[in-house]
JSON list of C-alpha atoms in Angstrom, two decimals:
[
{"chain": "A", "resi": 1, "resn": "ASP", "atom": "CA", "xyz": [-94.04, 4.81, 7.79]},
{"chain": "A", "resi": 2, "resn": "THR", "atom": "CA", "xyz": [-94.60, 4.19, 11.48]},
{"chain": "A", "resi": 3, "resn": "ALA", "atom": "CA", "xyz": [-96.69, 6.96, 13.03]},
{"chain": "A", "resi": 4, "resn": "VAL", "atom": "CA", "xyz": [-95.36, 6.63, 16.60]},
{"chain": "A", "resi": 5, "resn": "SER", "atom": "CA", "xyz": [-92.09, 4.82, 16.94]},
{"chain": "A", "resi": 6, "resn": "GLN", "atom": "CA", "xyz": [-90.32, 4.02, 20.16]},
{"chain": "A", "resi": 7, "resn": "THR", "atom": "CA", "xyz": [-86.99, 2.37, 20.79]},
{"chain": "A", "resi": 8, "resn": "PRO", "atom": "CA", "xyz": [-85.82, 0.03, 22.04]},
{"chain": "A", "resi": 9, "resn": "LYS", "atom": "CA", "xyz": [-88.54, -2.65, 21.75]},
{"chain": "A", "resi": 10, "resn": "TYR", "atom": "CA", "xyz": [-86.99, -4.64, 24.60]},
{"chain": "A", "resi": 11, "resn": "LEU", "atom": "CA", "xyz": [-84.78, -3.42, 27.41]},
{"chain": "A", "resi": 12, "resn": "VAL", "atom": "CA", "xyz": [-83.25, -5.76, 29.96]},
{"chain": "A", "resi": 13, "resn": "THR", "atom": "CA", "xyz": [-81.11, -4.20, 32.63]},
{"chain": "A", "resi": 14, "resn": "GLN", "atom": "CA", "xyz": [-79.86, -4.55, 36.17]},
{"chain": "A", "resi": 15, "resn": "MET", "atom": "CA", "xyz": [-81.27, -2.82, 39.22]},
{"chain": "A", "resi": 16, "resn": "GLY", "atom": "CA", "xyz": [-79.71, 0.53, 39.86]},
{"chain": "A", "resi": 17, "resn": "ASN", "atom": "CA", "xyz": [-78.91, 1.26, 36.24]},
{"chain": "A", "resi": 18, "resn": "ASP", "atom": "CA", "xyz": [-80.05, 4.34, 34.30]},
{"chain": "A", "resi": 19, "resn": "LYS", "atom": "CA", "xyz": [-81.83, 3.84, 30.97]},
{"chain": "A", "resi": 20, "resn": "SER", "atom": "CA", "xyz": [-83.65, 5.85, 28.35]},
{"chain": "A", "resi": 21, "resn": "ILE", "atom": "CA", "xyz": [-86.51, 5.11, 26.01]},
{"chain": "A", "resi": 22, "resn": "LYS", "atom": "CA", "xyz": [-86.92, 7.24, 22.87]},
{"chain": "A", "resi": 23, "resn": "CYS", "atom": "CA", "xyz": [-90.15, 8.15, 21.13]},
{"chain": "A", "resi": 24, "resn": "GLU", "atom": "CA", "xyz": [-90.84, 10.00, 17.91]},
{"chain": "A", "resi": 25, "resn": "GLN", "atom": "CA", "xyz": [-94.08, 10.79, 16.10]},
{"chain": "A", "resi": 26, "resn": "ASN", "atom": "CA", "xyz": [-94.42, 11.89, 12.47]},
{"chain": "A", "resi": 27, "resn": "LEU", "atom": "CA", "xyz": [-98.12, 12.83, 12.65]},
{"chain": "A", "resi": 28, "resn": "GLY", "atom": "CA", "xyz": [-97.60, 16.50, 13.37]},
{"chain": "A", "resi": 29, "resn": "HIS", "atom": "CA", "xyz": [-99.44, 16.17, 16.69]},
{"chain": "A", "resi": 30, "resn": "ASP", "atom": "CA", "xyz": [-98.97, 18.72, 19.44]},
{"chain": "A", "resi": 31, "resn": "THR", "atom": "CA", "xyz": [-99.35, 16.41, 22.42]},
{"chain": "A", "resi": 32, "resn": "MET", "atom": "CA", "xyz": [-97.35, 13.37, 23.47]},
{"chain": "A", "resi": 33, "resn": "TYR", "atom": "CA", "xyz": [-97.71, 10.95, 26.41]},
{"chain": "A", "resi": 34, "resn": "TRP", "atom": "CA", "xyz": [-96.03, 8.21, 28.27]},
{"chain": "A", "resi": 35, "resn": "TYR", "atom": "CA", "xyz": [-98.12, 5.33, 29.64]},
{"chain": "A", "resi": 36, "resn": "LYS", "atom": "CA", "xyz": [-97.09, 2.42, 31.81]},
{"chain": "A", "resi": 37, "resn": "GLN", "atom": "CA", "xyz": [-98.83, -0.93, 31.35]},
{"chain": "A", "resi": 38, "resn": "ASP", "atom": "CA", "xyz": [-98.37, -3.40, 34.17]},
{"chain": "A", "resi": 39, "resn": "SER", "atom": "CA", "xyz": [-98.58, -7.18, 34.05]},
{"chain": "A", "resi": 40, "resn": "LYS", "atom": "CA", "xyz": [-102.36, -7.03, 34.48]},
{"chain": "A", "resi": 41, "resn": "LYS", "atom": "CA", "xyz": [-102.61, -4.80, 31.39]},
{"chain": "A", "resi": 42, "resn": "PHE", "atom": "CA", "xyz": [-103.64, -1.73, 33.31]},
{"chain": "A", "resi": 43, "resn": "LEU", "atom": "CA", "xyz": [-102.77, 1.45, 31.38]},
{"chain": "A", "resi": 44, "resn": "LYS", "atom": "CA", "xyz": [-101.56, 4.26, 33.64]},
{"chain": "A", "resi": 45, "resn": "ILE", "atom": "CA", "xyz": [-100.82, 7.76, 32.37]},
{"chain": "A", "resi": 46, "resn": "MET", "atom": "CA", "xyz": [-97.40, 8.98, 33.52]},
{"chain": "A", "resi": 47, "resn": "PHE", "atom": "CA", "xyz": [-96.74, 12.23, 31.65]},
{"chain": "A", "resi": 48, "resn": "SER", "atom": "CA", "xyz": [-98.25, 14.42, 28.99]},
{"chain": "A", "resi": 49, "resn": "TYR", "atom": "CA", "xyz": [-96.51, 17.12, 27.01]},
{"chain": "A", "resi": 50, "resn": "ASN", "atom": "CA", "xyz": [-98.19, 19.74, 24.84]},
{"chain": "A", "resi": 51, "resn": "ASN", "atom": "CA", "xyz": [-95.95, 21.71, 22.52]},
{"chain": "A", "resi": 52, "resn": "LYS", "atom": "CA", "xyz": [-92.89, 20.65, 24.50]},
{"chain": "A", "resi": 53, "resn": "GLU", "atom": "CA", "xyz": [-94.36, 21.77, 27.82]},
{"chain": "A", "resi": 54, "resn": "LEU", "atom": "CA", "xyz": [-95.22, 19.38, 30.63]},
{"chain": "A", "resi": 55, "resn": "ILE", "atom": "CA", "xyz": [-98.94, 19.52, 31.35]},
{"chain": "A", "resi": 56, "resn": "ILE", "atom": "CA", "xyz": [-99.62, 16.28, 33.19]},
{"chain": "A", "resi": 57, "resn": "ASN", "atom": "CA", "xyz": [-97.33, 14.66, 35.70]},
{"chain": "A", "resi": 58, "resn": "GLU", "atom": "CA", "xyz": [-99.12, 11.91, 37.55]},
{"chain": "A", "resi": 59, "resn": "THR", "atom": "CA", "xyz": [-97.76, 10.37, 40.73]},
{"chain": "A", "resi": 60, "resn": "VAL", "atom": "CA", "xyz": [-94.59, 9.07, 39.31]},
{"chain": "A", "resi": 61, "resn": "PRO", "atom": "CA", "xyz": [-91.25, 8.74, 41.19]},
{"chain": "A", "resi": 62, "resn": "ASN", "atom": "CA", "xyz": [-88.88, 11.55, 40.32]},
{"chain": "A", "resi": 63, "resn": "ARG", "atom": "CA", "xyz": [-86.48, 8.85, 39.04]},
{"chain": "A", "resi": 64, "resn": "PHE", "atom": "CA", "xyz": [-88.58, 9.17, 35.88]},
{"chain": "A", "resi": 65, "resn": "SER", "atom": "CA", "xyz": [-87.77, 12.26, 33.87]},
{"chain": "A", "resi": 66, "resn": "PRO", "atom": "CA", "xyz": [-89.35, 13.02, 30.48]},
{"chain": "A", "resi": 67, "resn": "LYS", "atom": "CA", "xyz": [-87.54, 15.20, 28.00]},
{"chain": "A", "resi": 68, "resn": "SER", "atom": "CA", "xyz": [-89.12, 16.81, 24.96]},
{"chain": "A", "resi": 69, "resn": "PRO", "atom": "CA", "xyz": [-86.50, 18.36, 22.65]},
{"chain": "A", "resi": 70, "resn": "ASP", "atom": "CA", "xyz": [-89.23, 19.27, 20.12]},
{"chain": "A", "resi": 71, "resn": "LYS", "atom": "CA", "xyz": [-92.87, 18.59, 19.40]},
{"chain": "A", "resi": 72, "resn": "ALA", "atom": "CA", "xyz": [-92.11, 15.35, 17.57]},
{"chain": "A", "resi": 73, "resn": "HIS", "atom": "CA", "xyz": [-90.05, 13.74, 20.34]},
{"chain": "A", "resi": 74, "resn": "LEU", "atom": "CA", "xyz": [-90.66, 12.74, 23.93]},
{"chain": "A", "resi": 75, "resn": "ASN", "atom": "CA", "xyz": [-88.00, 10.65, 25.57]},
{"chain": "A", "resi": 76, "resn": "LEU", "atom": "CA", "xyz": [-88.20, 8.93, 28.95]},
{"chain": "A", "resi": 77, "resn": "HIS", "atom": "CA", "xyz": [-85.15, 8.67, 31.17]},
{"chain": "A", "resi": 78, "resn": "ILE", "atom": "CA", "xyz": [-85.24, 6.46, 34.23]},
{"chain": "A", "resi": 79, "resn": "ASN", "atom": "CA", "xyz": [-82.62, 6.64, 36.96]},
{"chain": "A", "resi": 80, "resn": "SER", "atom": "CA", "xyz": [-81.74, 3.98, 39.53]},
{"chain": "A", "resi": 81, "resn": "LEU", "atom": "CA", "xyz": [-84.01, 1.35, 38.09]},
{"chain": "A", "resi": 82, "resn": "GLU", "atom": "CA", "xyz": [-85.99, -0.83, 40.51]},
{"chain": "A", "resi": 83, "resn": "LEU", "atom": "CA", "xyz": [-87.60, -4.22, 40.15]},
{"chain": "A", "resi": 84, "resn": "GLY", "atom": "CA", "xyz": [-91.04, -2.60, 40.28]},
{"chain": "A", "resi": 85, "resn": "ASP", "atom": "CA", "xyz": [-90.24, -0.56, 37.17]},
{"chain": "A", "resi": 86, "resn": "SER", "atom": "CA", "xyz": [-90.55, -3.70, 35.07]},
{"chain": "A", "resi": 87, "resn": "ALA", "atom": "CA", "xyz": [-93.51, -3.11, 32.71]},
{"chain": "A", "resi": 88, "resn": "VAL", "atom": "CA", "xyz": [-94.32, -2.18, 29.18]},
{"chain": "A", "resi": 89, "resn": "TYR", "atom": "CA", "xyz": [-93.99, 1.53, 28.48]},
{"chain": "A", "resi": 90, "resn": "PHE", "atom": "CA", "xyz": [-96.04, 3.08, 25.70]},
{"chain": "A", "resi": 91, "resn": "CYS", "atom": "CA", "xyz": [-95.51, 6.38, 24.02]},
{"chain": "A", "resi": 92, "resn": "ALA", "atom": "CA", "xyz": [-98.57, 7.99, 22.41]},
{"chain": "A", "resi": 93, "resn": "SER", "atom": "CA", "xyz": [-99.49, 11.17, 20.58]},
{"chain": "A", "resi": 94, "resn": "SER", "atom": "CA", "xyz": [-102.63, 13.11, 19.74]},
{"chain": "A", "resi": 95, "resn": "GLN", "atom": "CA", "xyz": [-103.83, 16.46, 18.53]},
{"chain": "A", "resi": 96, "resn": "MET", "atom": "CA", "xyz": [-105.24, 18.21, 21.58]},
{"chain": "A", "resi": 97, "resn": "LEU", "atom": "CA", "xyz": [-108.74, 19.61, 21.27]},
{"chain": "A", "resi": 98, "resn": "ALA", "atom": "CA", "xyz": [-109.39, 17.77, 18.03]},
{"chain": "A", "resi": 99, "resn": "THR", "atom": "CA", "xyz": [-113.12, 16.96, 17.66]},
{"chain": "A", "resi": 100, "resn": "ASN", "atom": "CA", "xyz": [-112.51, 13.28, 17.99]},
{"chain": "A", "resi": 101, "resn": "GLU", "atom": "CA", "xyz": [-109.17, 13.20, 19.76]},
{"chain": "A", "resi": 102, "resn": "LYS", "atom": "CA", "xyz": [-107.56, 9.89, 18.97]},
{"chain": "A", "resi": 103, "resn": "LEU", "atom": "CA", "xyz": [-104.51, 8.56, 20.70]},
{"chain": "A", "resi": 104, "resn": "PHE", "atom": "CA", "xyz": [-101.92, 6.93, 18.52]},
{"chain": "A", "resi": 105, "resn": "PHE", "atom": "CA", "xyz": [-99.76, 4.51, 20.45]},
{"chain": "A", "resi": 106, "resn": "GLY", "atom": "CA", "xyz": [-96.32, 3.18, 19.73]},
{"chain": "A", "resi": 107, "resn": "SER", "atom": "CA", "xyz": [-95.64, -0.56, 19.88]},
{"chain": "A", "resi": 108, "resn": "GLY", "atom": "CA", "xyz": [-94.28, -0.37, 23.41]},
{"chain": "A", "resi": 109, "resn": "THR", "atom": "CA", "xyz": [-90.96, -0.95, 25.17]},
{"chain": "A", "resi": 110, "resn": "GLN", "atom": "CA", "xyz": [-90.86, -4.00, 27.40]},
{"chain": "A", "resi": 111, "resn": "LEU", "atom": "CA", "xyz": [-88.58, -3.11, 30.30]},
{"chain": "A", "resi": 112, "resn": "SER", "atom": "CA", "xyz": [-87.27, -5.95, 32.48]},
{"chain": "A", "resi": 113, "resn": "VAL", "atom": "CA", "xyz": [-85.30, -5.03, 35.56]},
{"chain": "A", "resi": 114, "resn": "LEU", "atom": "CA", "xyz": [-83.29, -7.94, 37.02]},
{"chain": "B", "resi": 1, "resn": "GLN", "atom": "CA", "xyz": [-110.20, 6.13, 42.57]},
{"chain": "B", "resi": 2, "resn": "GLN", "atom": "CA", "xyz": [-111.22, 4.25, 39.46]},
{"chain": "B", "resi": 3, "resn": "GLN", "atom": "CA", "xyz": [-113.39, 6.51, 37.38]},
{"chain": "B", "resi": 4, "resn": "VAL", "atom": "CA", "xyz": [-114.15, 4.00, 34.66]},
{"chain": "B", "resi": 5, "resn": "LYS", "atom": "CA", "xyz": [-115.04, 0.46, 35.73]},
{"chain": "B", "resi": 6, "resn": "GLN", "atom": "CA", "xyz": [-114.82, -2.26, 33.11]},
{"chain": "B", "resi": 7, "resn": "SER", "atom": "CA", "xyz": [-116.10, -5.82, 33.19]},
{"chain": "B", "resi": 8, "resn": "PRO", "atom": "CA", "xyz": [-115.55, -8.68, 32.72]},
{"chain": "B", "resi": 9, "resn": "GLN", "atom": "CA", "xyz": [-111.81, -8.95, 33.17]},
{"chain": "B", "resi": 10, "resn": "SER", "atom": "CA", "xyz": [-111.72, -11.82, 30.77]},
{"chain": "B", "resi": 11, "resn": "LEU", "atom": "CA", "xyz": [-114.19, -13.27, 28.25]},
{"chain": "B", "resi": 12, "resn": "ILE", "atom": "CA", "xyz": [-114.21, -16.47, 26.22]},
{"chain": "B", "resi": 13, "resn": "VAL", "atom": "CA", "xyz": [-116.58, -16.73, 23.27]},
{"chain": "B", "resi": 14, "resn": "GLN", "atom": "CA", "xyz": [-117.09, -19.25, 20.53]},
{"chain": "B", "resi": 15, "resn": "LYS", "atom": "CA", "xyz": [-116.64, -18.20, 16.93]},
{"chain": "B", "resi": 16, "resn": "GLY", "atom": "CA", "xyz": [-119.81, -16.62, 15.66]},
{"chain": "B", "resi": 17, "resn": "GLY", "atom": "CA", "xyz": [-121.01, -15.64, 19.09]},
{"chain": "B", "resi": 18, "resn": "ILE", "atom": "CA", "xyz": [-121.59, -12.18, 20.54]},
{"chain": "B", "resi": 19, "resn": "SER", "atom": "CA", "xyz": [-118.97, -10.61, 22.79]},
{"chain": "B", "resi": 20, "resn": "ILE", "atom": "CA", "xyz": [-120.18, -8.00, 25.26]},
{"chain": "B", "resi": 21, "resn": "ILE", "atom": "CA", "xyz": [-117.97, -5.82, 27.35]},
{"chain": "B", "resi": 22, "resn": "ASN", "atom": "CA", "xyz": [-119.40, -3.31, 29.84]},
{"chain": "B", "resi": 23, "resn": "CYS", "atom": "CA", "xyz": [-118.12, -0.07, 31.28]},
{"chain": "B", "resi": 24, "resn": "ALA", "atom": "CA", "xyz": [-119.49, 2.35, 33.85]},
{"chain": "B", "resi": 25, "resn": "TYR", "atom": "CA", "xyz": [-118.26, 5.82, 34.60]},
{"chain": "B", "resi": 26, "resn": "GLU", "atom": "CA", "xyz": [-118.73, 8.24, 37.49]},
{"chain": "B", "resi": 27, "resn": "ASN", "atom": "CA", "xyz": [-117.82, 11.69, 36.22]},
{"chain": "B", "resi": 28, "resn": "THR", "atom": "CA", "xyz": [-120.72, 13.25, 34.32]},
{"chain": "B", "resi": 29, "resn": "ALA", "atom": "CA", "xyz": [-118.27, 15.68, 32.70]},
{"chain": "B", "resi": 30, "resn": "PHE", "atom": "CA", "xyz": [-117.00, 12.89, 30.46]},
{"chain": "B", "resi": 31, "resn": "ASP", "atom": "CA", "xyz": [-118.22, 13.53, 26.93]},
{"chain": "B", "resi": 32, "resn": "TYR", "atom": "CA", "xyz": [-116.23, 11.25, 24.66]},
{"chain": "B", "resi": 33, "resn": "PHE", "atom": "CA", "xyz": [-116.08, 7.46, 25.06]},
{"chain": "B", "resi": 34, "resn": "PRO", "atom": "CA", "xyz": [-113.59, 5.56, 22.89]},
{"chain": "B", "resi": 35, "resn": "TRP", "atom": "CA", "xyz": [-112.79, 1.88, 22.82]},
{"chain": "B", "resi": 36, "resn": "TYR", "atom": "CA", "xyz": [-109.28, 0.71, 22.14]},
{"chain": "B", "resi": 37, "resn": "GLN", "atom": "CA", "xyz": [-108.16, -2.72, 20.91]},
{"chain": "B", "resi": 38, "resn": "GLN", "atom": "CA", "xyz": [-104.75, -4.10, 21.75]},
{"chain": "B", "resi": 39, "resn": "PHE", "atom": "CA", "xyz": [-103.13, -7.16, 20.21]},
{"chain": "B", "resi": 40, "resn": "PRO", "atom": "CA", "xyz": [-100.19, -8.90, 21.93]},
{"chain": "B", "resi": 41, "resn": "GLY", "atom": "CA", "xyz": [-96.96, -7.05, 21.42]},
{"chain": "B", "resi": 42, "resn": "LYS", "atom": "CA", "xyz": [-98.71, -3.97, 20.00]},
{"chain": "B", "resi": 43, "resn": "GLY", "atom": "CA", "xyz": [-99.94, -0.71, 21.35]},
{"chain": "B", "resi": 44, "resn": "PRO", "atom": "CA", "xyz": [-103.68, -0.02, 21.76]},
{"chain": "B", "resi": 45, "resn": "ALA", "atom": "CA", "xyz": [-105.47, 1.29, 18.71]},
{"chain": "B", "resi": 46, "resn": "LEU", "atom": "CA", "xyz": [-108.75, 3.15, 18.51]},
{"chain": "B", "resi": 47, "resn": "LEU", "atom": "CA", "xyz": [-111.54, 0.81, 17.51]},
{"chain": "B", "resi": 48, "resn": "ILE", "atom": "CA", "xyz": [-114.74, 2.88, 17.80]},
{"chain": "B", "resi": 49, "resn": "ALA", "atom": "CA", "xyz": [-115.94, 5.86, 19.82]},
{"chain": "B", "resi": 50, "resn": "ILE", "atom": "CA", "xyz": [-119.20, 7.52, 20.80]},
{"chain": "B", "resi": 51, "resn": "ARG", "atom": "CA", "xyz": [-120.44, 10.84, 22.14]},
{"chain": "B", "resi": 52, "resn": "PRO", "atom": "CA", "xyz": [-123.31, 10.99, 24.66]},
{"chain": "B", "resi": 53, "resn": "ASP", "atom": "CA", "xyz": [-125.69, 12.69, 22.22]},
{"chain": "B", "resi": 54, "resn": "VAL", "atom": "CA", "xyz": [-126.39, 9.30, 20.58]},
{"chain": "B", "resi": 55, "resn": "SER", "atom": "CA", "xyz": [-127.38, 6.00, 22.19]},
{"chain": "B", "resi": 56, "resn": "GLU", "atom": "CA", "xyz": [-125.74, 3.69, 19.71]},
{"chain": "B", "resi": 57, "resn": "LYS", "atom": "CA", "xyz": [-122.98, 3.65, 17.12]},
{"chain": "B", "resi": 58, "resn": "LYS", "atom": "CA", "xyz": [-122.21, 0.82, 14.77]},
{"chain": "B", "resi": 59, "resn": "GLU", "atom": "CA", "xyz": [-119.16, 0.17, 12.64]},
{"chain": "B", "resi": 60, "resn": "GLY", "atom": "CA", "xyz": [-119.20, -3.20, 10.92]},
{"chain": "B", "resi": 61, "resn": "ARG", "atom": "CA", "xyz": [-119.47, -5.92, 13.55]},
{"chain": "B", "resi": 62, "resn": "PHE", "atom": "CA", "xyz": [-118.70, -3.50, 16.39]},
{"chain": "B", "resi": 63, "resn": "THR", "atom": "CA", "xyz": [-121.41, -1.56, 18.18]},
{"chain": "B", "resi": 64, "resn": "ILE", "atom": "CA", "xyz": [-121.28, 0.77, 21.15]},
{"chain": "B", "resi": 65, "resn": "SER", "atom": "CA", "xyz": [-124.45, 1.08, 23.23]},
{"chain": "B", "resi": 66, "resn": "PHE", "atom": "CA", "xyz": [-124.61, 4.13, 25.45]},
{"chain": "B", "resi": 67, "resn": "ASN", "atom": "CA", "xyz": [-126.93, 4.78, 28.41]},
{"chain": "B", "resi": 68, "resn": "LYS", "atom": "CA", "xyz": [-126.41, 8.30, 29.66]},
{"chain": "B", "resi": 69, "resn": "SER", "atom": "CA", "xyz": [-128.81, 8.13, 32.59]},
{"chain": "B", "resi": 70, "resn": "ALA", "atom": "CA", "xyz": [-127.17, 4.94, 33.91]},
{"chain": "B", "resi": 71, "resn": "LYS", "atom": "CA", "xyz": [-123.66, 6.25, 33.08]},
{"chain": "B", "resi": 72, "resn": "GLN", "atom": "CA", "xyz": [-122.90, 3.01, 31.31]},
{"chain": "B", "resi": 73, "resn": "PHE", "atom": "CA", "xyz": [-121.67, 2.03, 27.86]},
{"chain": "B", "resi": 74, "resn": "SER", "atom": "CA", "xyz": [-120.88, -1.27, 26.29]},
{"chain": "B", "resi": 75, "resn": "LEU", "atom": "CA", "xyz": [-119.11, -2.80, 23.30]},
{"chain": "B", "resi": 76, "resn": "HIS", "atom": "CA", "xyz": [-120.85, -5.52, 21.37]},
{"chain": "B", "resi": 77, "resn": "ILE", "atom": "CA", "xyz": [-118.89, -7.63, 18.88]},
{"chain": "B", "resi": 78, "resn": "MET", "atom": "CA", "xyz": [-121.23, -9.50, 16.60]},
{"chain": "B", "resi": 79, "resn": "ASP", "atom": "CA", "xyz": [-120.21, -12.72, 14.84]},
{"chain": "B", "resi": 80, "resn": "SER", "atom": "CA", "xyz": [-116.99, -12.83, 16.90]},
{"chain": "B", "resi": 81, "resn": "GLN", "atom": "CA", "xyz": [-113.97, -14.15, 15.05]},
{"chain": "B", "resi": 82, "resn": "PRO", "atom": "CA", "xyz": [-110.67, -15.66, 16.30]},
{"chain": "B", "resi": 83, "resn": "GLY", "atom": "CA", "xyz": [-108.95, -12.56, 14.87]},
{"chain": "B", "resi": 84, "resn": "ASP", "atom": "CA", "xyz": [-110.90, -10.44, 17.40]},
{"chain": "B", "resi": 85, "resn": "SER", "atom": "CA", "xyz": [-108.97, -12.09, 20.20]},
{"chain": "B", "resi": 86, "resn": "ALA", "atom": "CA", "xyz": [-107.30, -9.15, 21.94]},
{"chain": "B", "resi": 87, "resn": "THR", "atom": "CA", "xyz": [-107.50, -6.93, 24.99]},
{"chain": "B", "resi": 88, "resn": "TYR", "atom": "CA", "xyz": [-110.19, -4.24, 24.85]},
{"chain": "B", "resi": 89, "resn": "PHE", "atom": "CA", "xyz": [-110.10, -1.04, 26.81]},
{"chain": "B", "resi": 90, "resn": "CYS", "atom": "CA", "xyz": [-112.93, 1.36, 27.31]},
{"chain": "B", "resi": 91, "resn": "ALA", "atom": "CA", "xyz": [-112.07, 4.95, 28.07]},
{"chain": "B", "resi": 92, "resn": "ALA", "atom": "CA", "xyz": [-113.71, 8.26, 28.91]},
{"chain": "B", "resi": 93, "resn": "ARG", "atom": "CA", "xyz": [-112.54, 11.80, 28.25]},
{"chain": "B", "resi": 94, "resn": "MET", "atom": "CA", "xyz": [-113.59, 15.37, 28.98]},
{"chain": "B", "resi": 95, "resn": "SER", "atom": "CA", "xyz": [-113.43, 18.07, 26.35]},
{"chain": "B", "resi": 96, "resn": "ARG", "atom": "CA", "xyz": [-112.74, 20.65, 29.06]},
{"chain": "B", "resi": 97, "resn": "GLY", "atom": "CA", "xyz": [-110.35, 20.46, 31.92]},
{"chain": "B", "resi": 98, "resn": "SER", "atom": "CA", "xyz": [-108.37, 17.24, 32.02]},
{"chain": "B", "resi": 99, "resn": "TYR", "atom": "CA", "xyz": [-108.62, 16.00, 28.44]},
{"chain": "B", "resi": 100, "resn": "ILE", "atom": "CA", "xyz": [-106.48, 12.93, 29.24]},
{"chain": "B", "resi": 101, "resn": "PRO", "atom": "CA", "xyz": [-108.60, 9.82, 28.66]},
{"chain": "B", "resi": 102, "resn": "THR", "atom": "CA", "xyz": [-109.23, 7.63, 31.70]},
{"chain": "B", "resi": 103, "resn": "PHE", "atom": "CA", "xyz": [-108.96, 3.95, 30.78]},
{"chain": "B", "resi": 104, "resn": "GLY", "atom": "CA", "xyz": [-110.78, 0.98, 32.15]},
{"chain": "B", "resi": 105, "resn": "ARG", "atom": "CA", "xyz": [-108.71, -1.96, 33.35]},
{"chain": "B", "resi": 106, "resn": "GLY", "atom": "CA", "xyz": [-109.17, -3.92, 30.13]},
{"chain": "B", "resi": 107, "resn": "THR", "atom": "CA", "xyz": [-110.91, -7.11, 29.05]},
{"chain": "B", "resi": 108, "resn": "SER", "atom": "CA", "xyz": [-109.02, -10.03, 27.60]},
{"chain": "B", "resi": 109, "resn": "LEU", "atom": "CA", "xyz": [-111.17, -11.54, 24.86]},
{"chain": "B", "resi": 110, "resn": "ILE", "atom": "CA", "xyz": [-110.49, -15.01, 23.47]},
{"chain": "B", "resi": 111, "resn": "VAL", "atom": "CA", "xyz": [-112.56, -16.26, 20.58]},
{"chain": "B", "resi": 112, "resn": "HIS", "atom": "CA", "xyz": [-112.33, -20.00, 20.06]},
{"chain": "B", "resi": 113, "resn": "PRO", "atom": "CA", "xyz": [-112.52, -21.33, 16.51]}
]
């Protein structure tokens, strides 16, 4: 069983389109995240949700809107896609305030905007 | 502002050699320092972590050395193997306040057979 699963694995789309990436975790964690990894491998936190509530919202264009229907899911919707949005997006989860808080990452969604 | 600085950006080592990756942090409130390993096409995965109350932690061929006064920590991979070829990220986290880990920029390690 995959602990953190995200779909799709690859997403190729045209500029201006709207797309969504889904994420689910089966670890019973209370916190979920979205990270963006650019072509230089830099990992940048975008959002963090704890118990379905947004707690971290870094400087991200408002074209990006996370949605958490329940603790196990955190989806990412992107409006009006731009060339600069091309990157690998990772969903992650953890148990906040655990002694040794460990992030579990999904396998990533490679987004290519043409 | 980059709170965790990682070097080198890339590293090439021969099989059997020692790989060393260094990180330096600025915020003294950080109290948990994990290292993540990422293989191509996969998400990062926790490799080993240390708290500042110890100066060294070893797990198999992987060792973290921690220097609290210098605000530096490093990952040593002994007897490096081609299967260790991956991108390594150091990170730092606070137990209070912003608990989101701050990642270094990553080191691409290639171990030649």
